[in-house]
Coordinates of C-alpha atoms and ligand atoms in Angstrom, one line a residue:
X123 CA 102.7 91.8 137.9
X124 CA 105.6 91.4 135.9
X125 CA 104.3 88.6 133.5
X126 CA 101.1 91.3 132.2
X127 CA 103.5 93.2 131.4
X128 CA 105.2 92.1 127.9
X129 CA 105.0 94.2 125.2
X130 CA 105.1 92.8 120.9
X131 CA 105.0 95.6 118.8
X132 CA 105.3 95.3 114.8
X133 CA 106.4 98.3 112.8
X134 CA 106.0 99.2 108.9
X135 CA 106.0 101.6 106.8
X136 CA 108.0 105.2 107.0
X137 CA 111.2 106.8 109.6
X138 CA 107.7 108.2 110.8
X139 CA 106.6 105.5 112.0
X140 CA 109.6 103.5 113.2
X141 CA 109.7 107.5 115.2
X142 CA 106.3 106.6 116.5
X143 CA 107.3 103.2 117.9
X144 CA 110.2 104.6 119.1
X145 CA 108.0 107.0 121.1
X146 CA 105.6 104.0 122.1
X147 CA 108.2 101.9 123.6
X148 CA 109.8 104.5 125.6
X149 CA 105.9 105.8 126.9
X150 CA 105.2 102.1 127.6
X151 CA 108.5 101.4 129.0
X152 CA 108.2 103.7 131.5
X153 CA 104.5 102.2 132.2
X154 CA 106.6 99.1 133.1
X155 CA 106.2 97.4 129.6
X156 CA 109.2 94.8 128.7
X157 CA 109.6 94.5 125.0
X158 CA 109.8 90.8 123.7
X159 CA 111.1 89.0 121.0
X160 CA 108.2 87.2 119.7
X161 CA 104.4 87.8 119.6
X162 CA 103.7 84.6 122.0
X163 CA 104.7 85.9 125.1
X164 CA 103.3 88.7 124.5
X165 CA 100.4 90.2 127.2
X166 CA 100.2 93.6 124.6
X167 CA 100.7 93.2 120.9
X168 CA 100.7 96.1 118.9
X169 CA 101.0 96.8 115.5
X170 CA 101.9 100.2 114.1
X171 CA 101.1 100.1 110.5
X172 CA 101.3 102.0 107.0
X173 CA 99.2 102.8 104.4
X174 CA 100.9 104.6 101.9
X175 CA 100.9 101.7 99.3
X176 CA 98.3 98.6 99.5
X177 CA 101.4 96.4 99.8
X178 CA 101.8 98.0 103.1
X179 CA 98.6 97.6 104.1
X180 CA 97.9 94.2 103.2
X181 CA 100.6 93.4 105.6
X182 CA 98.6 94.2 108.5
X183 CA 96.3 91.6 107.1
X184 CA 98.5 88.9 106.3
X185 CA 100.0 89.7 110.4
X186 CA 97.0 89.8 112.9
X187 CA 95.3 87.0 111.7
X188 CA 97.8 84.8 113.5
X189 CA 97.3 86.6 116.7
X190 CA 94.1 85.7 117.0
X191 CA 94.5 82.3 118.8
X192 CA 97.0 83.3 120.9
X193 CA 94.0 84.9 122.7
X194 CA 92.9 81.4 123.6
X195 CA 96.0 80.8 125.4
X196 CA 96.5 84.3 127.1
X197 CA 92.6 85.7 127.7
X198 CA 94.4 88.9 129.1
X199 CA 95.8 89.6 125.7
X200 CA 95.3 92.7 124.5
X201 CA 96.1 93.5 120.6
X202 CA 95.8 97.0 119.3
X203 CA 96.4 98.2 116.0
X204 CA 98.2 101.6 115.9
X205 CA 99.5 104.1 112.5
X206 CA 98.3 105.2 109.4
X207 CA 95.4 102.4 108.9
X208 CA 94.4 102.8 112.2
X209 CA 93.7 106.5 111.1
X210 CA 91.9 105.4 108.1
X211 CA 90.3 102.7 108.6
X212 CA 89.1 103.1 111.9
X213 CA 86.2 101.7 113.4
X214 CA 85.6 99.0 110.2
X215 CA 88.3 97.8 111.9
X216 CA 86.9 96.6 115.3
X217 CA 84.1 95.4 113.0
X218 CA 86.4 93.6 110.8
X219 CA 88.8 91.8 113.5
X220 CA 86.7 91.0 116.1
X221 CA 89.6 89.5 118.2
X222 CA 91.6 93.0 118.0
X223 CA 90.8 95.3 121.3
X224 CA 92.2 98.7 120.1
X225 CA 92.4 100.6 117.4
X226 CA 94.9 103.7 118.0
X227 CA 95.0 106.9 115.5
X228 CA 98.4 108.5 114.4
X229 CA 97.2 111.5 116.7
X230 CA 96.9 109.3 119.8
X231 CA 100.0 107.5 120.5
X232 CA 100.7 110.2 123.3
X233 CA 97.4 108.9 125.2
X234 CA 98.6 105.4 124.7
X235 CA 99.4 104.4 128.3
X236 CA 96.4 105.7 129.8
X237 CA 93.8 104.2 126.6
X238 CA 95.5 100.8 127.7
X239 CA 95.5 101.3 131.4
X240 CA 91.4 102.2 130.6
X241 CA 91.1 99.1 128.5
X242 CA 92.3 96.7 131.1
X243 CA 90.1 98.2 133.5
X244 CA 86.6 98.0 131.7
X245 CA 87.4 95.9 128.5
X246 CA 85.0 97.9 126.2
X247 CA 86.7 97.9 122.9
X248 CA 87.4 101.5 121.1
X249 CA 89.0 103.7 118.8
X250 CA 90.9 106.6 119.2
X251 CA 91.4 108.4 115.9
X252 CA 91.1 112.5 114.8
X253 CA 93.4 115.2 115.5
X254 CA 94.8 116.4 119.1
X255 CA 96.4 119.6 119.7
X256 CA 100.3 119.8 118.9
X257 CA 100.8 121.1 122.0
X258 CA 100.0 117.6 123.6
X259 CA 103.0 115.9 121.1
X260 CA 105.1 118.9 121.8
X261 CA 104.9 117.8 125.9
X262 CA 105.0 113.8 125.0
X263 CA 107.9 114.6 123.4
X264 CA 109.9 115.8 125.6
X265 CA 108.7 113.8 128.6
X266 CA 110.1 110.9 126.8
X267 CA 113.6 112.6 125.9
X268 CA 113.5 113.2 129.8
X269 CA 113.0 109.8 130.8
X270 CA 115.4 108.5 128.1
X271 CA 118.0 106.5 129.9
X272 CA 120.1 105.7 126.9
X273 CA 120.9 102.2 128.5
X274 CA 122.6 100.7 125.1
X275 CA 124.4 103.7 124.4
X276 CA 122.9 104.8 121.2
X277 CA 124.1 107.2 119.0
X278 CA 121.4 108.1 116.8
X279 CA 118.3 109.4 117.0
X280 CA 115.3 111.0 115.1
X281 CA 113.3 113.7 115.7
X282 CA 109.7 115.2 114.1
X283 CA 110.0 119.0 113.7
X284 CA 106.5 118.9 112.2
X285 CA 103.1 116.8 111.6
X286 CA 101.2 116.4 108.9
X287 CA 101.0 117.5 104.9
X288 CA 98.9 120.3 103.2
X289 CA 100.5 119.1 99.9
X290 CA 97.8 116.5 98.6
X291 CA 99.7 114.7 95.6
X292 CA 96.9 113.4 93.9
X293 CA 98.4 109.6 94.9
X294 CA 99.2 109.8 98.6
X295 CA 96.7 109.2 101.4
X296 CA 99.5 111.0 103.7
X297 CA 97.5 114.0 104.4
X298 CA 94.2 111.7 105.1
X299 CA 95.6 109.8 107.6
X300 CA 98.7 112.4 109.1
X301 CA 96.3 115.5 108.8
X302 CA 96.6 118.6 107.9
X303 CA 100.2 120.2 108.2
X304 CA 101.8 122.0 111.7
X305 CA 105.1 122.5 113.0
X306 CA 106.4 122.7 116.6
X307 CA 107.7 125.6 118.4
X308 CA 111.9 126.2 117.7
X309 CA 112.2 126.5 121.7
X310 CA 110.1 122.6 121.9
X311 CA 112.4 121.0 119.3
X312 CA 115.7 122.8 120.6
X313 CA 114.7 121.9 124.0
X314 CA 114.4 117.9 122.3
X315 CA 117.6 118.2 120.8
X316 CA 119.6 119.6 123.8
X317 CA 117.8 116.8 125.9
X318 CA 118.9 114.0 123.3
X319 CA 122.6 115.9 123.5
X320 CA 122.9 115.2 126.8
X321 CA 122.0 111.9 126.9
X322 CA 125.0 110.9 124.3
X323 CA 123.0 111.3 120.6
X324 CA 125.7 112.5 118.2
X325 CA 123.5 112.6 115.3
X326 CA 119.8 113.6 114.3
X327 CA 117.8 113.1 111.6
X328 CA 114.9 115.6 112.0
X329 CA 111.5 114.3 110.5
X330 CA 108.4 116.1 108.6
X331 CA 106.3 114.9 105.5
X332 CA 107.8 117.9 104.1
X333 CA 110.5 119.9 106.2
X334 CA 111.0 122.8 103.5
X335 CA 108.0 124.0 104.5
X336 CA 108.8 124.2 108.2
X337 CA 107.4 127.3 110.0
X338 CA 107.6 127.3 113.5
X339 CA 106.5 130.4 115.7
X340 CA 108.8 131.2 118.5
X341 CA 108.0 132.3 121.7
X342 CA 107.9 136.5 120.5
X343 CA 105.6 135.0 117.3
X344 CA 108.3 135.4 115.2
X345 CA 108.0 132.5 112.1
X346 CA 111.2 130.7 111.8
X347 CA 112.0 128.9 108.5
X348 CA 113.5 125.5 108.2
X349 CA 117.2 126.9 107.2
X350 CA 117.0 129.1 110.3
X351 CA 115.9 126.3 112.9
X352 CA 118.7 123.6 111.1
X353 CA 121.3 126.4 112.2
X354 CA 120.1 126.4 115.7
X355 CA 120.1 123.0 116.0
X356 CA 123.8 122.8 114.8
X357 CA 124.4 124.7 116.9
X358 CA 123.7 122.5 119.9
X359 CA 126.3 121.6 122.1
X360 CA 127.7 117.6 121.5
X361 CA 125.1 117.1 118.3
X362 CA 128.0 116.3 115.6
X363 CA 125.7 115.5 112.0
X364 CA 122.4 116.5 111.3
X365 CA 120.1 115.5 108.2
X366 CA 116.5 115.4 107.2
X367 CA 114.1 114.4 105.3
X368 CA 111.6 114.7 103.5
X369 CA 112.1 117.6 101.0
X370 CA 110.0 118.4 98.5
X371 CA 111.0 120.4 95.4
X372 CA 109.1 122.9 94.8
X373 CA 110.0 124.3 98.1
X374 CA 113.8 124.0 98.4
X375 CA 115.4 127.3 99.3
X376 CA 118.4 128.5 98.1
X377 CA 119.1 129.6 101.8
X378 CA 118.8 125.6 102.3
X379 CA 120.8 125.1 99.4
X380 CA 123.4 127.7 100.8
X381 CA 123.8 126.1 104.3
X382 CA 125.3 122.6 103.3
X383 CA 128.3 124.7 102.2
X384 CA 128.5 126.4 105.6
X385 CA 127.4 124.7 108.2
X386 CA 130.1 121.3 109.0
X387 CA 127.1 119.5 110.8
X388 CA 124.9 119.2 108.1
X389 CA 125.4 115.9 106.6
X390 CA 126.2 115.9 103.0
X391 CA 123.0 114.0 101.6
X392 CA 119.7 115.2 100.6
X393 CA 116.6 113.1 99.3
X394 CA 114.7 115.0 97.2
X395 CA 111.7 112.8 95.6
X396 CA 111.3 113.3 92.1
X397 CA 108.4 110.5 91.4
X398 CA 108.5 111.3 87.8
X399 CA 110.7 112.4 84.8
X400 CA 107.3 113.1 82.9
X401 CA 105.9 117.0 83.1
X402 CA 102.0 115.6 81.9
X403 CA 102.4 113.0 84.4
X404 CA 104.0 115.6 87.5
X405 CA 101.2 118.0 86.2
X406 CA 98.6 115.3 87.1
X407 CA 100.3 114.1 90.5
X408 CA 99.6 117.7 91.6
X409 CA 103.5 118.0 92.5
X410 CA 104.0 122.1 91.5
X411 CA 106.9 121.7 89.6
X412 CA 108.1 120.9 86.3
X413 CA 111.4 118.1 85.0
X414 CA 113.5 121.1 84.2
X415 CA 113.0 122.9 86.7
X416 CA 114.0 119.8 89.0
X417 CA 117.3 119.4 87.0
X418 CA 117.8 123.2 87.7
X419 CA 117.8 122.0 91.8
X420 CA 120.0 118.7 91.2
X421 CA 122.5 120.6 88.7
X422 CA 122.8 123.7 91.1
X423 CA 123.5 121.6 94.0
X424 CA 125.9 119.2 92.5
X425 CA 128.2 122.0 90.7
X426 CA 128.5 123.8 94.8
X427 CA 128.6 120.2 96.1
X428 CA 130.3 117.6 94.0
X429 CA 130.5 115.2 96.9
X430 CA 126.9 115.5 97.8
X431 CA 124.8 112.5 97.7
X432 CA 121.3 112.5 96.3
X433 CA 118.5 110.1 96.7
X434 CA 115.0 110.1 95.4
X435 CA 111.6 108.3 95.0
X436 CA 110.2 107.4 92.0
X437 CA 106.4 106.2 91.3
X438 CA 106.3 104.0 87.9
X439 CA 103.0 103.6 86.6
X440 CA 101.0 106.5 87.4
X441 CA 97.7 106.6 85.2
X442 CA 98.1 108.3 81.9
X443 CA 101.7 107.4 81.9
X444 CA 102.9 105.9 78.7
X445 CA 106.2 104.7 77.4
X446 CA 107.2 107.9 76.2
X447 CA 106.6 109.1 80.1
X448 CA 108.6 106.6 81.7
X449 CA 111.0 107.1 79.3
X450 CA 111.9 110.5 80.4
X451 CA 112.0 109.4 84.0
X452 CA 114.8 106.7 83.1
X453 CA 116.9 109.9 81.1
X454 CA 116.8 112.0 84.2
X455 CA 117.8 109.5 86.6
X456 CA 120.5 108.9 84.6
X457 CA 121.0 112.6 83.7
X458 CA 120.8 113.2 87.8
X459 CA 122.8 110.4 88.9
X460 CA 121.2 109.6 92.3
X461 CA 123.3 107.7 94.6
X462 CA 120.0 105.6 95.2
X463 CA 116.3 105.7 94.9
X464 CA 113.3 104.3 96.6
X465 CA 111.2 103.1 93.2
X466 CA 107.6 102.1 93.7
X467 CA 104.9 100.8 91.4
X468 CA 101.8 103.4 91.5
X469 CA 98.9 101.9 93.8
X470 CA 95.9 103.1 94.1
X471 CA 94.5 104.7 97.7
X472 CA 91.1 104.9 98.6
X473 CA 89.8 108.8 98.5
X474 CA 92.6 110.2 96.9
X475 CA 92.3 111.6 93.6
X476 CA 94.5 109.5 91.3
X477 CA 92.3 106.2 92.3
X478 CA 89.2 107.8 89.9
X479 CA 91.5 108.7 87.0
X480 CA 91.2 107.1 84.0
X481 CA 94.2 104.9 82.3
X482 CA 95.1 103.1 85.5
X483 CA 98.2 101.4 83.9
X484 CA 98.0 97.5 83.8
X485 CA 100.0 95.6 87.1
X486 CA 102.3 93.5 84.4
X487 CA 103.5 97.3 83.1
X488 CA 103.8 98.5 86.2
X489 CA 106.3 95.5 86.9
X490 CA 107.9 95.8 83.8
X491 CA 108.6 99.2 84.5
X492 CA 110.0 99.2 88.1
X493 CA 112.5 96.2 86.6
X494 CA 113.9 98.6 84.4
X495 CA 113.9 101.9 86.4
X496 CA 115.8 99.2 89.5
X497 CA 118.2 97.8 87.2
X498 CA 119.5 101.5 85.8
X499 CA 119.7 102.7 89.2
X500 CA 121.6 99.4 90.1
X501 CA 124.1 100.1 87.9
X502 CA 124.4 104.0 89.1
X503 CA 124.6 102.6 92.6
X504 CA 127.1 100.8 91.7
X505 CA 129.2 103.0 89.9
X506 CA 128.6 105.6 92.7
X507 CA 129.4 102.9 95.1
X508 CA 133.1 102.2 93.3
X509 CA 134.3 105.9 93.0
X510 CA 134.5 106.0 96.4
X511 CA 137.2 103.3 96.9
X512 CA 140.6 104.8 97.9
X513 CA 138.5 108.1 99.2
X514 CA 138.5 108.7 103.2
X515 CA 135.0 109.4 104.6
X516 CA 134.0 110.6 107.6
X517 CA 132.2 108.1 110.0
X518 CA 130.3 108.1 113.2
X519 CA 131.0 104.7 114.2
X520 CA 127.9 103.0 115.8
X521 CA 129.4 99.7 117.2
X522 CA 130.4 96.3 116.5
X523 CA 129.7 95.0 112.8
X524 CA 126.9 92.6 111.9
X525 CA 129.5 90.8 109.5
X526 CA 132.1 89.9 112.4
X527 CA 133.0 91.0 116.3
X528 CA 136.2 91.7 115.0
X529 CA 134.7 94.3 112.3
X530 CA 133.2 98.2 113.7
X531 CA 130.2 99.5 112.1
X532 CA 129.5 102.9 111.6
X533 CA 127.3 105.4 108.8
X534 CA 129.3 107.7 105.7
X535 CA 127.7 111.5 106.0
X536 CA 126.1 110.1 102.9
X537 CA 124.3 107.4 105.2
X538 CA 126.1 104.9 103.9
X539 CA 126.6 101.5 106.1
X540 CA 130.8 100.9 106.1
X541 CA 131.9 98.0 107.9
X542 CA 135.6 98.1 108.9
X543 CA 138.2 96.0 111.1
X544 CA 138.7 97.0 114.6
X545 CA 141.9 98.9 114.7
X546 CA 144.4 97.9 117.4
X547 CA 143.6 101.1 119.2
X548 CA 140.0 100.3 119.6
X549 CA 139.4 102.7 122.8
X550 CA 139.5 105.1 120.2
X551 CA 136.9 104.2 117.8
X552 CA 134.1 103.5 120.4
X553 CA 130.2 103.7 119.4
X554 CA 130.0 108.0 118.9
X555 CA 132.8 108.8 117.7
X556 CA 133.6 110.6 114.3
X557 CA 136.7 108.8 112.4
X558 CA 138.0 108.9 109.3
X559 CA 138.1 106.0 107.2
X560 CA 139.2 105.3 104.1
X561 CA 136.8 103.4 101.6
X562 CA 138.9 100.1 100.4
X563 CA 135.5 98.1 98.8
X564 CA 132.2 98.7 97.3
X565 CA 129.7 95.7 98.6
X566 CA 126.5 94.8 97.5
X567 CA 124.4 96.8 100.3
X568 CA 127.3 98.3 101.8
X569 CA 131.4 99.7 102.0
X570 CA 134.1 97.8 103.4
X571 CA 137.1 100.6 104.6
X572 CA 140.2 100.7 106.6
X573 CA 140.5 103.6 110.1
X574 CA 142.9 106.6 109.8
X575 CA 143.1 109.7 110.4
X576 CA 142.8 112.1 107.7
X577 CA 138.8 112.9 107.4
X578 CA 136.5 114.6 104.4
X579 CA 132.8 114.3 103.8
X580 CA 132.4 111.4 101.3
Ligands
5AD778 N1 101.7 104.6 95.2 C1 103.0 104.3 95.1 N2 103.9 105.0 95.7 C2 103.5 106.0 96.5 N3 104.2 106.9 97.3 C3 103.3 107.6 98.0 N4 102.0 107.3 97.7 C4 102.1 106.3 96.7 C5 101.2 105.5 96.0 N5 99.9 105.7 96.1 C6 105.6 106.9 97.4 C7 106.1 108.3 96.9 C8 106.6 108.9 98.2 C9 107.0 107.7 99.0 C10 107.2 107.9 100.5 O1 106.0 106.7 98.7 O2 107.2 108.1 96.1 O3 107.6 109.9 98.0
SF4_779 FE1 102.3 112.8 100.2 FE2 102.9 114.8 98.5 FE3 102.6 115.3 101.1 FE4 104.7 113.9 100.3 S1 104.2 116.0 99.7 S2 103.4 113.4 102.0 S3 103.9 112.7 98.5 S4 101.0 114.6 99.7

């Protein structure tokens, strides 16, 4: 029946995630599932949660709670809880929230129709966590690109090349809850990206906890790095950008480096997370490389690339980090001139290794510190933001505006929003296409521009 059939599903935390939902509405859609606007009508609520900071996961706690008596109304209710916490937390949780039904692992969203096809049936409340062969989210995969309709005409899409993180910053609960890292095959994410291709996705952003690392084994066991699989992949057929994230420093190849300057698809933007300008305080988040040597990355790629945009993440308050530390954070982000960054205070996640350190910094220095690290970058943004008035960038226009119905909307190389009227030849400028337009504003969040014709990466 129709009416048991109504899918809620809440979504924080990383592009890995929202790539997870992605993945659990298209499984459950396929099982029939309707997604609905709010959590009332709901006969399947799920939330797909993050546990990277406690912020994050608090959320999950501050959300169910209101579920719970919409049980009353609807006794076929089922709520599961899905994503990082799930992975970690586990079965405290069905201890904890004795209203919730099922509690779903980052490793068993690919079982997900059949774990609430079994729930229905006997009503015996579980949880699915540990780790399942990549083979089984190699096939998931590409079931679901198969089954991908593309009913609203999207343009975008992501994509995980990888799983996982063998890294183990001495802050991040990633490789606890994601496991251990492993790639896919070249000929399993080509065979994705030609499937997505044909169903009218013009750009990708590929996905990994740490894509530098990438080694995939092709079908003859030969390893493939991440610079040789990025060139295969722009080399698919109706795929116009590509971009990825996340890199981490210490294993950015100067083959990597090489290819933004010859390979067109290869959007001009890399995020490259710094977390701190401090060498004591990168020594002691386990990161494996030092300020300078960072510098050495950003000024390489910004004397071959002048018009490539950099973004980063920054952790204020890591223990042990005094004001002389953050101090030397704030010169290199002004020194690198990122066109933004993701700026977080440092919280503290159970069983990793920074939580037993000593000189946790205290919350109201943390605070201070993250005000003054987001108003420099405000001002960079800004800056950044202006220079590009009177320049023409190069858009893949993704529909009508959220400002007006008269305005387009469409994403810079640089993944900037720009927001721009729709030109009297609108059949031209439909969702997909690559335009050039020239930047006439610098908004708050976004760029206001003007269509033509003359294009160059922004
Ligand atoms: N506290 C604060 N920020 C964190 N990040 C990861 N773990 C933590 C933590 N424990 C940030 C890092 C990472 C981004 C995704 O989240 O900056 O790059
Ligand atoms: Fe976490 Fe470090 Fe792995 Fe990134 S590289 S996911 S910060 S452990």
């Amino acid at each position: 029946m129709d009416s048991k059939k109504n899918l809620f599903i809440e979504t924080f935390g990383c592009q890995m995630n929202a790539n997870d939902t992605e993945k659990i509405l298209l499984s459950l859609g396929n099982a029939g599932y309707v997604t609905v606007e709010t959590a009332v009508e709901a006969d399947l609520i799920l939330i797909n949660t993050c546990s990277v900071r406690d912020k994050a996961e608090h959320k999950l706690y501050s959300t169910i709670g209101r579920y719970k008596a919409f049980k009353k109304n609807n006794p076929e209710l089922v709520i599961g809880i899905c994503g990082c916490v799930a992975e970690q937390v586990a079965s405290n949780l069905l201890k904890r929230l004795q209203f919730v039904d099922l509690i779903i692992g980052t490793k068993n969203i690919h079982k997900l129709q059949s774990i609430i096809e079994d729930y229905k049936r006997t009503k015996i409340r579980r949880t699915f966590t540990g780790q399942a062969p990549i083979e089984d989210d190699e096939e998931f995969n590409s079931t679901l690109i198969e089954g991908f309709t593309n009913s609203k005409g999207v343009v975008k899409a992501t994509l995980s090349i990888m799983r996982g993180c063998d890294n183990y910053c001495t802050y991040c609960i990633v490789p606890y809850v994601r496991g251990s890292e492993e790639s896919r095959s070249p000929e399993s994410i080509l065979g994705d990206v030609e499937g997505l291709a044909k169903k009218g996705i013009k750009e990708l952003m590929l996905l990994g906890q740490n894509v530098n690392s990438y080694a995939g084994i092709n079908k003859i066991s030969e390893k493939i790095s991440f610079t040789e699989l990025l060139k295969k992949i722009c080399n698919v057929r109706g795929i116009g950008r590509v971009r990825f994230v996340t890199s981490h420093p210490k294993d950015i190849s100067d083959e990597l480096i090489m290819l933004f300057g010859s390979e067109d698809k290869l959007a001009r933007h890399l995020h490259l997370p710094l977390q701190s300008g401090s060498d004591k305080v990168l020594e002691a988040m386990g990161r494996g490389y030092k300020s300078k040597e960072y510098m050495t990355t950003i000024n390489k790629l910004r004397t071959l690339y002048p018009d490539l945009s950099l973004t980063s993440d920054i952790i204020v308050g890591f223990p042990g980090e005094t004001e002389e530390d953050f101090s030397k954070t704030l010169s290199i982000v002004k020194e690198a001139s990122f066109e933004s960054v993701f700026s977080f205070k440092y919280s503290q996640r159970p069983g990793t290794k920074a939580t037993e350190f000593a000189d946790q910094v205290p919350e109201d220095v943390k605070k201070e510190r993250l005000e003054r690290l987001q108003s420099l970058q405000k001002e960079i943004t800004a800056e950044k933001n202006h220079a590009l008035v009177g320049s023409v960038v190069e858009v893949l226009i993704e529909g009508r505006s959220k400002v007006s119905s008269e305005f387009l909307s469409g994403r810079t190389e640089c993944n900037r929003v720009i927001n721009f009227p729709k030109p009297s030849d609108a059949t031209f400028f439909e969702a997909g296409v690559f335009k050039g337009i020239l930047v006439t504003e610098a908004c708050k969040n976004s760029l206001r521009g003007k269509a033509v014709e003359r294009s160059q990466p922004c």
